[in-house]
PDB file of C-alpha atoms in Angstrom:
ATOM      1  CA  MET A   1       0.193  -0.048  -0.025  1.00  0.00           C
ATOM      2  CA  PRO A   2       1.536   3.211  -0.964  1.00  0.00           C
ATOM      3  CA  VAL A   3       1.830   6.327   1.122  1.00  0.00           C
ATOM      4  CA  GLU A   4       0.022   9.306  -0.405  1.00  0.00           C
ATOM      5  CA  ALA A   5       0.790  12.767   0.358  1.00  0.00           C
ATOM      6  CA  ARG A   6      -1.087  16.108  -0.570  1.00  0.00           C
ATOM      7  CA  TRP A   7       0.312  19.692  -0.584  1.00  0.00           C
ATOM      8  CA  MET A   8      -2.450  22.371   0.508  1.00  0.00           C
ATOM      9  CA  GLY A   9      -0.450  25.076  -0.232  1.00  0.00           C
ATOM     10  CA  THR A  10       2.461  26.907   1.768  1.00  0.00           C
ATOM     11  CA  ALA A  11       4.072  24.259   3.887  1.00  0.00           C
ATOM     12  CA  HIS A  12       0.836  22.699   4.817  1.00  0.00           C
ATOM     13  CA  ILE A  13       1.421  18.822   3.760  1.00  0.00           C
ATOM     14  CA  GLU A  14      -0.952  15.785   4.502  1.00  0.00           C
ATOM     15  CA  LEU A  15       0.524  12.379   4.722  1.00  0.00           C
ATOM     16  CA  HIS A  16      -1.965   9.515   4.470  1.00  0.00           C
ATOM     17  CA  PHE A  17      -1.539   5.750   5.163  1.00  0.00           C
ATOM     18  CA  ASP A  18      -4.106   3.134   5.868  1.00  0.00           C
ATOM     19  CA  GLY A  19      -6.535   5.118   7.558  1.00  0.00           C
ATOM     20  CA  ARG A  20      -3.804   7.513   9.447  1.00  0.00           C
ATOM     21  CA  ILE A  21      -3.270  10.927   8.581  1.00  0.00           C
ATOM     22  CA  VAL A  22      -0.666  13.268   9.762  1.00  0.00           C
ATOM     23  CA  LEU A  23      -0.520  17.055   9.332  1.00  0.00           C
ATOM     24  CA  ILE A  24       2.116  19.419   9.039  1.00  0.00           C
ATOM     25  CA  ASP A  25       1.953  22.810   9.616  1.00  0.00           C
ATOM     26  CA  PRO A  26      -1.819  22.886   8.273  1.00  0.00           C
ATOM     27  CA  TYR A  27      -2.857  26.488   6.902  1.00  0.00           C
ATOM     28  CA  ILE A  28      -6.410  26.914   6.121  1.00  0.00           C
ATOM     29  CA  THR A  29      -7.621  30.090   6.660  1.00  0.00           C
ATOM     30  CA  ARG A  30      -4.915  32.196   4.506  1.00  0.00           C
ATOM     31  CA  PRO A  31      -5.879  35.804   5.566  1.00  0.00           C
ATOM     32  CA  SER A  32      -5.642  38.425   2.940  1.00  0.00           C
ATOM     33  CA  LYS A  33      -2.467  40.680   2.825  1.00  0.00           C
ATOM     34  CA  ARG A  34      -4.469  43.319   4.480  1.00  0.00           C
ATOM     35  CA  SER A  35      -5.500  41.638   7.249  1.00  0.00           C
ATOM     36  CA  ILE A  36      -1.748  40.234   7.766  1.00  0.00           C
ATOM     37  CA  PHE A  37      -0.381  43.849   8.021  1.00  0.00           C
ATOM     38  CA  ILE A  38      -3.176  45.593   9.808  1.00  0.00           C
ATOM     39  CA  ARG A  39      -5.751  43.373  11.625  1.00  0.00           C
ATOM     40  CA  ARG A  40      -5.540  40.342  14.326  1.00  0.00           C
ATOM     41  CA  LEU A  41      -5.759  37.052  12.612  1.00  0.00           C
ATOM     42  CA  GLU A  42      -8.330  34.467  13.489  1.00  0.00           C
ATOM     43  CA  PRO A  43      -8.788  31.212  12.066  1.00  0.00           C
ATOM     44  CA  ASP A  44     -11.867  30.632   9.976  1.00  0.00           C
ATOM     45  CA  PRO A  45     -13.846  28.081  11.978  1.00  0.00           C
ATOM     46  CA  GLY A  46     -15.891  27.150   8.991  1.00  0.00           C
ATOM     47  CA  ALA A  47     -13.252  26.675   6.758  1.00  0.00           C
ATOM     48  CA  VAL A  48     -11.547  24.591   8.926  1.00  0.00           C
ATOM     49  CA  GLN A  49     -14.269  22.224   9.761  1.00  0.00           C
ATOM     50  CA  SER A  50     -14.880  22.275   6.132  1.00  0.00           C
ATOM     51  CA  TYR A  51     -11.359  21.146   5.332  1.00  0.00           C
ATOM     52  CA  LEU A  52     -11.410  18.620   8.150  1.00  0.00           C
ATOM     53  CA  ASP A  53     -14.715  17.147   7.080  1.00  0.00           C
ATOM     54  CA  GLY A  54     -12.969  16.352   3.564  1.00  0.00           C
ATOM     55  CA  LEU A  55     -10.536  14.336   5.111  1.00  0.00           C
ATOM     56  CA  GLU A  56     -10.835  10.376   5.043  1.00  0.00           C
ATOM     57  CA  GLY A  57      -9.163   8.829   7.929  1.00  0.00           C
ATOM     58  CA  ASP A  58      -7.968   9.621  11.382  1.00  0.00           C
ATOM     59  CA  VAL A  59      -5.909  12.498  12.036  1.00  0.00           C
ATOM     60  CA  ARG A  60      -3.541  10.866  14.310  1.00  0.00           C
ATOM     61  CA  ALA A  61      -0.716  13.884  14.887  1.00  0.00           C
ATOM     62  CA  VAL A  62      -0.440  17.563  13.742  1.00  0.00           C
ATOM     63  CA  LEU A  63       3.043  18.818  13.629  1.00  0.00           C
ATOM     64  CA  ALA A  64       4.265  22.682  13.568  1.00  0.00           C
ATOM     65  CA  GLY A  65       7.989  23.086  12.327  1.00  0.00           C
ATOM     66  CA  HIS A  66       7.756  26.383  13.804  1.00  0.00           C
ATOM     67  CA  THR A  67       4.805  29.208  15.087  1.00  0.00           C
ATOM     68  CA  HIS A  68       4.871  31.885  12.468  1.00  0.00           C
ATOM     69  CA  PHE A  69       1.333  32.574  11.432  1.00  0.00           C
ATOM     70  CA  ASP A  70       1.754  30.672   8.230  1.00  0.00           C
ATOM     71  CA  HIS A  71       2.618  27.537   9.786  1.00  0.00           C
ATOM     72  CA  ALA A  72       0.465  27.673  13.346  1.00  0.00           C
ATOM     73  CA  LEU A  73      -2.523  30.168  13.027  1.00  0.00           C
ATOM     74  CA  ASP A  74      -4.900  27.269  12.584  1.00  0.00           C
ATOM     75  CA  ILE A  75      -3.439  24.522  14.550  1.00  0.00           C
ATOM     76  CA  PRO A  76      -5.694  25.726  17.685  1.00  0.00           C
ATOM     77  CA  GLU A  77      -8.575  25.173  15.577  1.00  0.00           C
ATOM     78  CA  VAL A  78      -7.828  22.044  14.508  1.00  0.00           C
ATOM     79  CA  ALA A  79      -6.918  20.904  17.811  1.00  0.00           C
ATOM     80  CA  ARG A  80     -10.848  21.874  18.824  1.00  0.00           C
ATOM     81  CA  ARG A  81     -12.066  19.667  16.187  1.00  0.00           C
ATOM     82  CA  THR A  82      -9.707  16.479  16.506  1.00  0.00           C
ATOM     83  CA  ASP A  83      -8.292  14.152  19.018  1.00  0.00           C
ATOM     84  CA  ALA A  84      -5.113  14.287  17.172  1.00  0.00           C
ATOM     85  CA  MET A  85      -1.894  14.470  18.896  1.00  0.00           C
ATOM     86  CA  LEU A  86      -0.405  17.733  18.929  1.00  0.00           C
ATOM     87  CA  ILE A  87       3.593  17.925  18.505  1.00  0.00           C
ATOM     88  CA  GLY A  88       5.861  20.962  18.517  1.00  0.00           C
ATOM     89  CA  SER A  89       7.944  23.561  20.522  1.00  0.00           C
ATOM     90  CA  ASN A  90       7.256  25.241  23.609  1.00  0.00           C
ATOM     91  CA  SER A  91       6.032  28.160  21.412  1.00  0.00           C
ATOM     92  CA  LEU A  92       3.050  25.961  20.232  1.00  0.00           C
ATOM     93  CA  ASP A  93       2.461  24.971  23.772  1.00  0.00           C
ATOM     94  CA  THR A  94       2.087  28.513  24.477  1.00  0.00           C
ATOM     95  CA  LEU A  95      -0.274  29.057  21.617  1.00  0.00           C
ATOM     96  CA  LEU A  96      -2.627  26.568  22.502  1.00  0.00           C
ATOM     97  CA  GLY A  97      -2.798  27.601  26.036  1.00  0.00           C
ATOM     98  CA  ILE A  98      -3.636  30.957  25.560  1.00  0.00           C
ATOM     99  CA  SER A  99      -5.699  29.520  22.797  1.00  0.00           C
ATOM    100  CA  GLY A 100      -7.910  27.838  25.731  1.00  0.00           C
ATOM    101  CA  GLN A 101      -6.329  24.297  25.624  1.00  0.00           C
ATOM    102  CA  PRO A 102      -3.635  23.967  27.857  1.00  0.00           C
ATOM    103  CA  GLY A 103      -1.682  20.760  27.884  1.00  0.00           C
ATOM    104  CA  ARG A 104      -2.460  19.584  24.503  1.00  0.00           C
ATOM    105  CA  VAL A 105       0.808  20.013  23.072  1.00  0.00           C
ATOM    106  CA  THR A 106       3.392  17.290  23.258  1.00  0.00           C
ATOM    107  CA  VAL A 107       6.866  19.420  23.721  1.00  0.00           C
ATOM    108  CA  CYS A 108       9.024  17.199  21.658  1.00  0.00           C
ATOM    109  CA  ARG A 109      12.569  17.473  22.758  1.00  0.00           C
ATOM    110  CA  ALA A 110      14.987  17.886  20.014  1.00  0.00           C
ATOM    111  CA  ARG A 111      16.225  14.678  18.128  1.00  0.00           C
ATOM    112  CA  GLU A 112      13.523  12.529  20.400  1.00  0.00           C
ATOM    113  CA  ARG A 113      11.797   9.837  18.241  1.00  0.00           C
ATOM    114  CA  LEU A 114       8.178   9.469  19.203  1.00  0.00           C
ATOM    115  CA  VAL A 115       6.805   5.878  18.013  1.00  0.00           C
ATOM    116  CA  LEU A 116       2.893   6.235  17.809  1.00  0.00           C
ATOM    117  CA  ASP A 117       2.370   2.733  16.276  1.00  0.00           C
ATOM    118  CA  ASP A 118       4.475   0.225  14.238  1.00  0.00           C
ATOM    119  CA  ARG A 119       4.013   2.160  11.212  1.00  0.00           C
ATOM    120  CA  LEU A 120       4.077   5.718  12.362  1.00  0.00           C
ATOM    121  CA  ALA A 121       7.184   7.249  13.929  1.00  0.00           C
ATOM    122  CA  LEU A 122       8.080  11.355  14.142  1.00  0.00           C
ATOM    123  CA  THR A 123      11.150  13.302  14.911  1.00  0.00           C
ATOM    124  CA  LEU A 124      11.812  17.082  15.446  1.00  0.00           C
ATOM    125  CA  ILE A 125      14.977  17.908  14.110  1.00  0.00           C
ATOM    126  CA  PRO A 126      16.646  21.266  14.914  1.00  0.00           C
ATOM    127  CA  SER A 127      16.808  23.685  12.295  1.00  0.00           C
ATOM    128  CA  MET A 128      16.970  27.263  11.116  1.00  0.00           C
ATOM    129  CA  HIS A 129      15.001  29.705   9.704  1.00  0.00           C
ATOM    130  CA  GLY A 130      16.015  30.810   6.034  1.00  0.00           C
ATOM    131  CA  LEU A 131      17.118  34.398   5.443  1.00  0.00           C
ATOM    132  CA  VAL A 132      15.236  37.079   4.718  1.00  0.00           C
ATOM    133  CA  LEU A 133      15.406  41.013   3.875  1.00  0.00           C
ATOM    134  CA  SER A 134      15.644  42.012   7.762  1.00  0.00           C
ATOM    135  CA  ARG A 135      16.040  39.996  11.002  1.00  0.00           C
ATOM    136  CA  LEU A 136      13.078  41.583  12.035  1.00  0.00           C
ATOM    137  CA  LEU A 137      10.852  39.682   9.378  1.00  0.00           C
ATOM    138  CA  LEU A 138      12.024  36.589  11.072  1.00  0.00           C
ATOM    139  CA  MET A 139      10.170  37.583  14.462  1.00  0.00           C
ATOM    140  CA  GLU A 140      12.566  35.618  16.432  1.00  0.00           C
ATOM    141  CA  GLY A 141      11.822  34.722  20.168  1.00  0.00           C
ATOM    142  CA  GLU A 142       8.478  33.127  21.641  1.00  0.00           C
ATOM    143  CA  ILE A 143       4.772  33.288  21.525  1.00  0.00           C
ATOM    144  CA  ASP A 144       4.166  35.632  24.639  1.00  0.00           C
ATOM    145  CA  GLY A 145       2.037  33.890  27.074  1.00  0.00           C
ATOM    146  CA  ALA A 146       0.377  36.945  28.584  1.00  0.00           C
ATOM    147  CA  ARG A 147      -1.465  37.880  25.387  1.00  0.00           C
ATOM    148  CA  ARG A 148      -4.605  36.655  24.116  1.00  0.00           C
ATOM    149  CA  PRO A 149      -5.943  35.862  20.909  1.00  0.00           C
ATOM    150  CA  PRO A 150      -6.501  37.078  18.041  1.00  0.00           C
ATOM    151  CA  LEU A 151      -2.681  37.682  17.734  1.00  0.00           C
ATOM    152  CA  ARG A 152      -1.635  40.060  15.327  1.00  0.00           C
ATOM    153  CA  ALA A 153       0.781  38.325  12.444  1.00  0.00           C
ATOM    154  CA  ASN A 154       3.852  39.555  14.186  1.00  0.00           C
ATOM    155  CA  GLN A 155       3.052  38.301  17.517  1.00  0.00           C
ATOM    156  CA  TYR A 156       3.425  34.644  16.015  1.00  0.00           C
ATOM    157  CA  ARG A 157       6.694  34.539  16.962  1.00  0.00           C
ATOM    158  CA  LEU A 158       9.291  32.041  15.243  1.00  0.00           C
ATOM    159  CA  GLY A 159       9.808  29.475  18.377  1.00  0.00           C
ATOM    160  CA  SER A 160      12.300  26.749  18.156  1.00  0.00           C
ATOM    161  CA  MET A 161      12.789  25.663  14.536  1.00  0.00           C
ATOM    162  CA  PHE A 162      12.636  22.251  13.419  1.00  0.00           C
ATOM    163  CA  ALA A 163      12.677  20.206  10.344  1.00  0.00           C
ATOM    164  CA  VAL A 164      10.379  17.614  10.684  1.00  0.00           C
ATOM    165  CA  LYS A 165      10.734  13.772   9.999  1.00  0.00           C
ATOM    166  CA  VAL A 166       7.653  11.336   9.489  1.00  0.00           C
ATOM    167  CA  GLU A 167       8.233   7.409   9.222  1.00  0.00           C
ATOM    168  CA  LEU A 168       5.096   6.356   7.768  1.00  0.00           C
ATOM    169  CA  GLY A 169       3.954   3.019   6.124  1.00  0.00           C
ATOM    170  CA  GLY A 170       7.630   2.045   5.421  1.00  0.00           C
ATOM    171  CA  VAL A 171       8.363   5.781   3.761  1.00  0.00           C
ATOM    172  CA  THR A 172      10.628   8.363   5.641  1.00  0.00           C
ATOM    173  CA  PHE A 173       9.427  11.859   4.778  1.00  0.00           C
ATOM    174  CA  LEU A 174      11.598  15.162   5.689  1.00  0.00           C
ATOM    175  CA  HIS A 175       9.650  18.557   5.706  1.00  0.00           C
ATOM    176  CA  VAL A 176      11.884  21.513   5.791  1.00  0.00           C
ATOM    177  CA  GLY A 177       9.668  24.183   6.110  1.00  0.00           C
ATOM    178  CA  SER A 178      11.828  27.099   5.484  1.00  0.00           C
ATOM    179  CA  ALA A 179      15.265  27.574   3.475  1.00  0.00           C
ATOM    180  CA  GLY A 180      18.058  26.803   6.328  1.00  0.00           C
ATOM    181  CA  PHE A 181      19.054  23.922   7.894  1.00  0.00           C
ATOM    182  CA  LEU A 182      21.996  22.944  10.518  1.00  0.00           C
ATOM    183  CA  GLU A 183      24.210  20.281   9.055  1.00  0.00           C
ATOM    184  CA  GLU A 184      25.563  18.987  12.563  1.00  0.00           C
ATOM    185  CA  GLU A 185      21.758  18.135  13.533  1.00  0.00           C
ATOM    186  CA  LEU A 186      20.864  16.454  10.231  1.00  0.00           C
ATOM    187  CA  SER A 187      23.849  14.095  10.268  1.00  0.00           C
ATOM    188  CA  GLY A 188      22.856  10.698  10.671  1.00  0.00           C
ATOM    189  CA  HIS A 189      19.354  11.547   9.031  1.00  0.00           C
ATOM    190  CA  THR A 190      18.114  10.107   5.905  1.00  0.00           C
ATOM    191  CA  CYS A 191      14.753  10.252   3.895  1.00  0.00           C
ATOM    192  CA  ASP A 192      13.099   8.873   1.095  1.00  0.00           C
ATOM    193  CA  VAL A 193      11.135  12.302   0.123  1.00  0.00           C
ATOM    194  CA  LEU A 194      12.301  15.507   0.713  1.00  0.00           C
ATOM    195  CA  PHE A 195       9.835  18.317   1.101  1.00  0.00           C
ATOM    196  CA  LEU A 196      12.086  21.497   0.388  1.00  0.00           C
ATOM    197  CA  CYS A 197      10.977  25.071   1.068  1.00  0.00           C
ATOM    198  CA  ALA A 198      11.751  27.141  -2.193  1.00  0.00           C
ATOM    199  CA  PRO A 199      11.580  30.877  -1.195  1.00  0.00           C
ATOM    200  CA  GLY A 200      15.366  31.990   0.170  1.00  0.00           C
ATOM    201  CA  TRP A 201      17.096  29.171  -1.695  1.00  0.00           C
ATOM    202  CA  LYS A 202      19.393  31.733  -3.026  1.00  0.00           C
ATOM    203  CA  LYS A 203      20.469  33.104   0.384  1.00  0.00           C
ATOM    204  CA  TRP A 204      21.655  30.144   2.386  1.00  0.00           C
ATOM    205  CA  PRO A 205      24.966  28.757   1.697  1.00  0.00           C
ATOM    206  CA  GLY A 206      24.930  25.032   0.702  1.00  0.00           C
ATOM    207  CA  TYR A 207      20.998  25.059   0.024  1.00  0.00           C
ATOM    208  CA  PRO A 208      19.636  23.076  -1.507  1.00  0.00           C
ATOM    209  CA  GLU A 209      22.806  20.736  -2.711  1.00  0.00           C
ATOM    210  CA  ARG A 210      24.712  20.016   0.724  1.00  0.00           C
ATOM    211  CA  LEU A 211      21.219  19.376   2.418  1.00  0.00           C
ATOM    212  CA  ILE A 212      20.642  16.675  -0.029  1.00  0.00           C
ATOM    213  CA  ASP A 213      24.050  15.423   0.090  1.00  0.00           C
ATOM    214  CA  ILE A 214      23.146  14.643   3.893  1.00  0.00           C
ATOM    215  CA  VAL A 215      19.864  13.296   3.595  1.00  0.00           C
ATOM    216  CA  GLY A 216      19.873  11.420   0.259  1.00  0.00           C
ATOM    217  CA  PRO A 217      16.290  11.456  -0.773  1.00  0.00           C
ATOM    218  CA  SER A 218      15.462   9.677  -4.038  1.00  0.00           C
ATOM    219  CA  CYS A 219      12.434  12.520  -4.635  1.00  0.00           C
ATOM    220  CA  VAL A 220      12.438  16.223  -3.782  1.00  0.00           C
ATOM    221  CA  VAL A 221       9.289  18.011  -3.625  1.00  0.00           C
ATOM    222  CA  PRO A 222       9.542  21.899  -3.313  1.00  0.00           C
ATOM    223  CA  PHE A 223       6.868  23.501  -1.706  1.00  0.00           C
ATOM    224  CA  HIS A 224       6.001  27.092   0.054  1.00  0.00           C
ATOM    225  CA  TYR A 225       6.338  28.938  -3.225  1.00  0.00           C
ATOM    226  CA  ASP A 226       2.455  29.972  -3.370  1.00  0.00           C
ATOM    227  CA  ASP A 227       1.425  33.484  -2.373  1.00  0.00           C
ATOM    228  CA  PHE A 228       0.081  32.419   1.127  1.00  0.00           C
ATOM    229  CA  SER A 229      -2.165  35.527   1.537  1.00  0.00           C
ATOM    230  CA  LEU A 230      -4.271  34.552  -1.436  1.00  0.00           C
ATOM    231  CA  PRO A 231      -7.291  32.071  -1.704  1.00  0.00           C
ATOM    232  CA  LEU A 232      -5.941  28.602  -3.073  1.00  0.00           C
ATOM    233  CA  VAL A 233      -8.695  26.500  -4.907  1.00  0.00           C
ATOM    234  CA  PRO A 234      -7.192  22.799  -5.145  1.00  0.00           C
ATOM    235  CA  GLY A 235      -6.303  21.948  -8.876  1.00  0.00           C
ATOM    236  CA  ALA A 236      -6.638  25.623 -10.287  1.00  0.00           C
ATOM    237  CA  ASP A 237      -3.806  28.131 -10.939  1.00  0.00           C
ATOM    238  CA  PHE A 238      -2.279  29.864  -8.180  1.00  0.00           C
ATOM    239  CA  ARG A 239       0.275  32.821  -7.801  1.00  0.00           C
ATOM    240  CA  THR A 240       3.554  31.902  -6.956  1.00  0.00           C
ATOM    241  CA  ILE A 241       6.250  33.763  -5.027  1.00  0.00           C
ATOM    242  CA  ARG A 242       8.583  35.556  -7.574  1.00  0.00           C
ATOM    243  CA  SER A 243      11.348  35.671  -5.407  1.00  0.00           C
ATOM    244  CA  ALA A 244      11.228  31.882  -5.157  1.00  0.00           C
ATOM    245  CA  ASP A 245      12.446  31.454  -8.755  1.00  0.00           C
ATOM    246  CA  LEU A 246      10.606  27.995  -8.842  1.00  0.00           C
ATOM    247  CA  GLU A 247      12.249  27.422 -12.461  1.00  0.00           C
ATOM    248  CA  GLY A 248      15.832  28.435 -11.264  1.00  0.00           C
ATOM    249  CA  PHE A 249      15.340  26.095  -8.119  1.00  0.00           C
ATOM    250  CA  THR A 250      14.015  22.980  -9.784  1.00  0.00           C
ATOM    251  CA  ALA A 251      16.671  23.278 -12.426  1.00  0.00           C
ATOM    252  CA  ARG A 252      19.535  23.486  -9.441  1.00  0.00           C
ATOM    253  CA  LEU A 253      17.779  20.478  -7.976  1.00  0.00           C
ATOM    254  CA  LYS A 254      17.775  18.144 -10.752  1.00  0.00           C
ATOM    255  CA  LYS A 255      21.727  18.870 -11.187  1.00  0.00           C
ATOM    256  CA  SER A 256      22.218  18.654  -7.537  1.00  0.00           C
ATOM    257  CA  ARG A 257      22.038  14.375  -7.103  1.00  0.00           C
ATOM    258  CA  ALA A 258      22.248  11.838 -10.129  1.00  0.00           C
ATOM    259  CA  GLY A 259      19.218   9.716 -10.128  1.00  0.00           C
ATOM    260  CA  MET A 260      16.991  11.827  -8.040  1.00  0.00           C
ATOM    261  CA  GLU A 261      13.441  12.717  -8.715  1.00  0.00           C
ATOM    262  CA  THR A 262      12.145  16.582  -8.558  1.00  0.00           C
ATOM    263  CA  ARG A 263       8.293  16.240  -8.318  1.00  0.00           C
ATOM    264  CA  LEU A 264       5.947  19.392  -8.267  1.00  0.00           C
ATOM    265  CA  LEU A 265       2.713  18.600  -6.340  1.00  0.00           C
ATOM    266  CA  VAL A 266      -0.751  20.191  -7.590  1.00  0.00           C
ATOM    267  CA  PRO A 267      -2.068  22.078  -4.517  1.00  0.00           C
ATOM    268  CA  GLY A 268      -5.000  19.710  -3.288  1.00  0.00           C
ATOM    269  CA  ARG A 269      -4.015  16.574  -5.572  1.00  0.00           C
ATOM    270  CA  LYS A 270      -2.608  13.327  -3.881  1.00  0.00           C
ATOM    271  CA  ALA A 271       0.480  11.843  -5.015  1.00  0.00           C
ATOM    272  CA  SER A 272       1.431   8.440  -4.217  1.00  0.00           C
ATOM    273  CA  PHE A 273       5.244   7.451  -2.681  1.00  0.00           C
TER     274      PHE A 273
END
């Protein structure tokens, strides 16, 4: 039985196997640019419920690589509607706490391998966020436990940064949700499928070639290159982030390792691995 993956825009990945579903960085509400810059951000409960209603299987785990709004905004709402195990950083734990759900998050120690069953194991690997125009835009630090939602975009602080490793149904996936990495932390880890953030690839030395050398994937899937402030209709055309230079990125990937497949996923459409 193959493992199926579905990219839902940004860093939002679903993994499906034999009735199990793992969600990484689920981002459904997709607030507008105006909201991002001038308003407090709130999950859309109806959109989240509709999304969950469309899933076929049991959401076993929800993981967050970090807690910027485009990775964590909707996790409290997903948590209210599922019994899934939530796995992430202290910052995610704080976000759930101030959202009225204290104790929901399993704060995973770095490099700790969590075995959920004989076909599913999860590991958070310390990583680094990619470089942006200004360090202010990294929004480093922890979400403030004294605040109460709704939060502004810049109050969704980075928290600890992780690459997410999922071993499911005999296939190992590595989710790198920002164009940065820590070589010493990745040492000893390998994967079959590498989900690799495209924006920022030109700014981090050794990205993506050195990262690929270390983890040795047979397939690389670029992602997080859609404009996350616009609605995303599964299967329809969407606006890409121009700075991602997706054409240049994929060309570089194809040169990085002999025999490695580079696959572009259609948002909302499942792919088998």
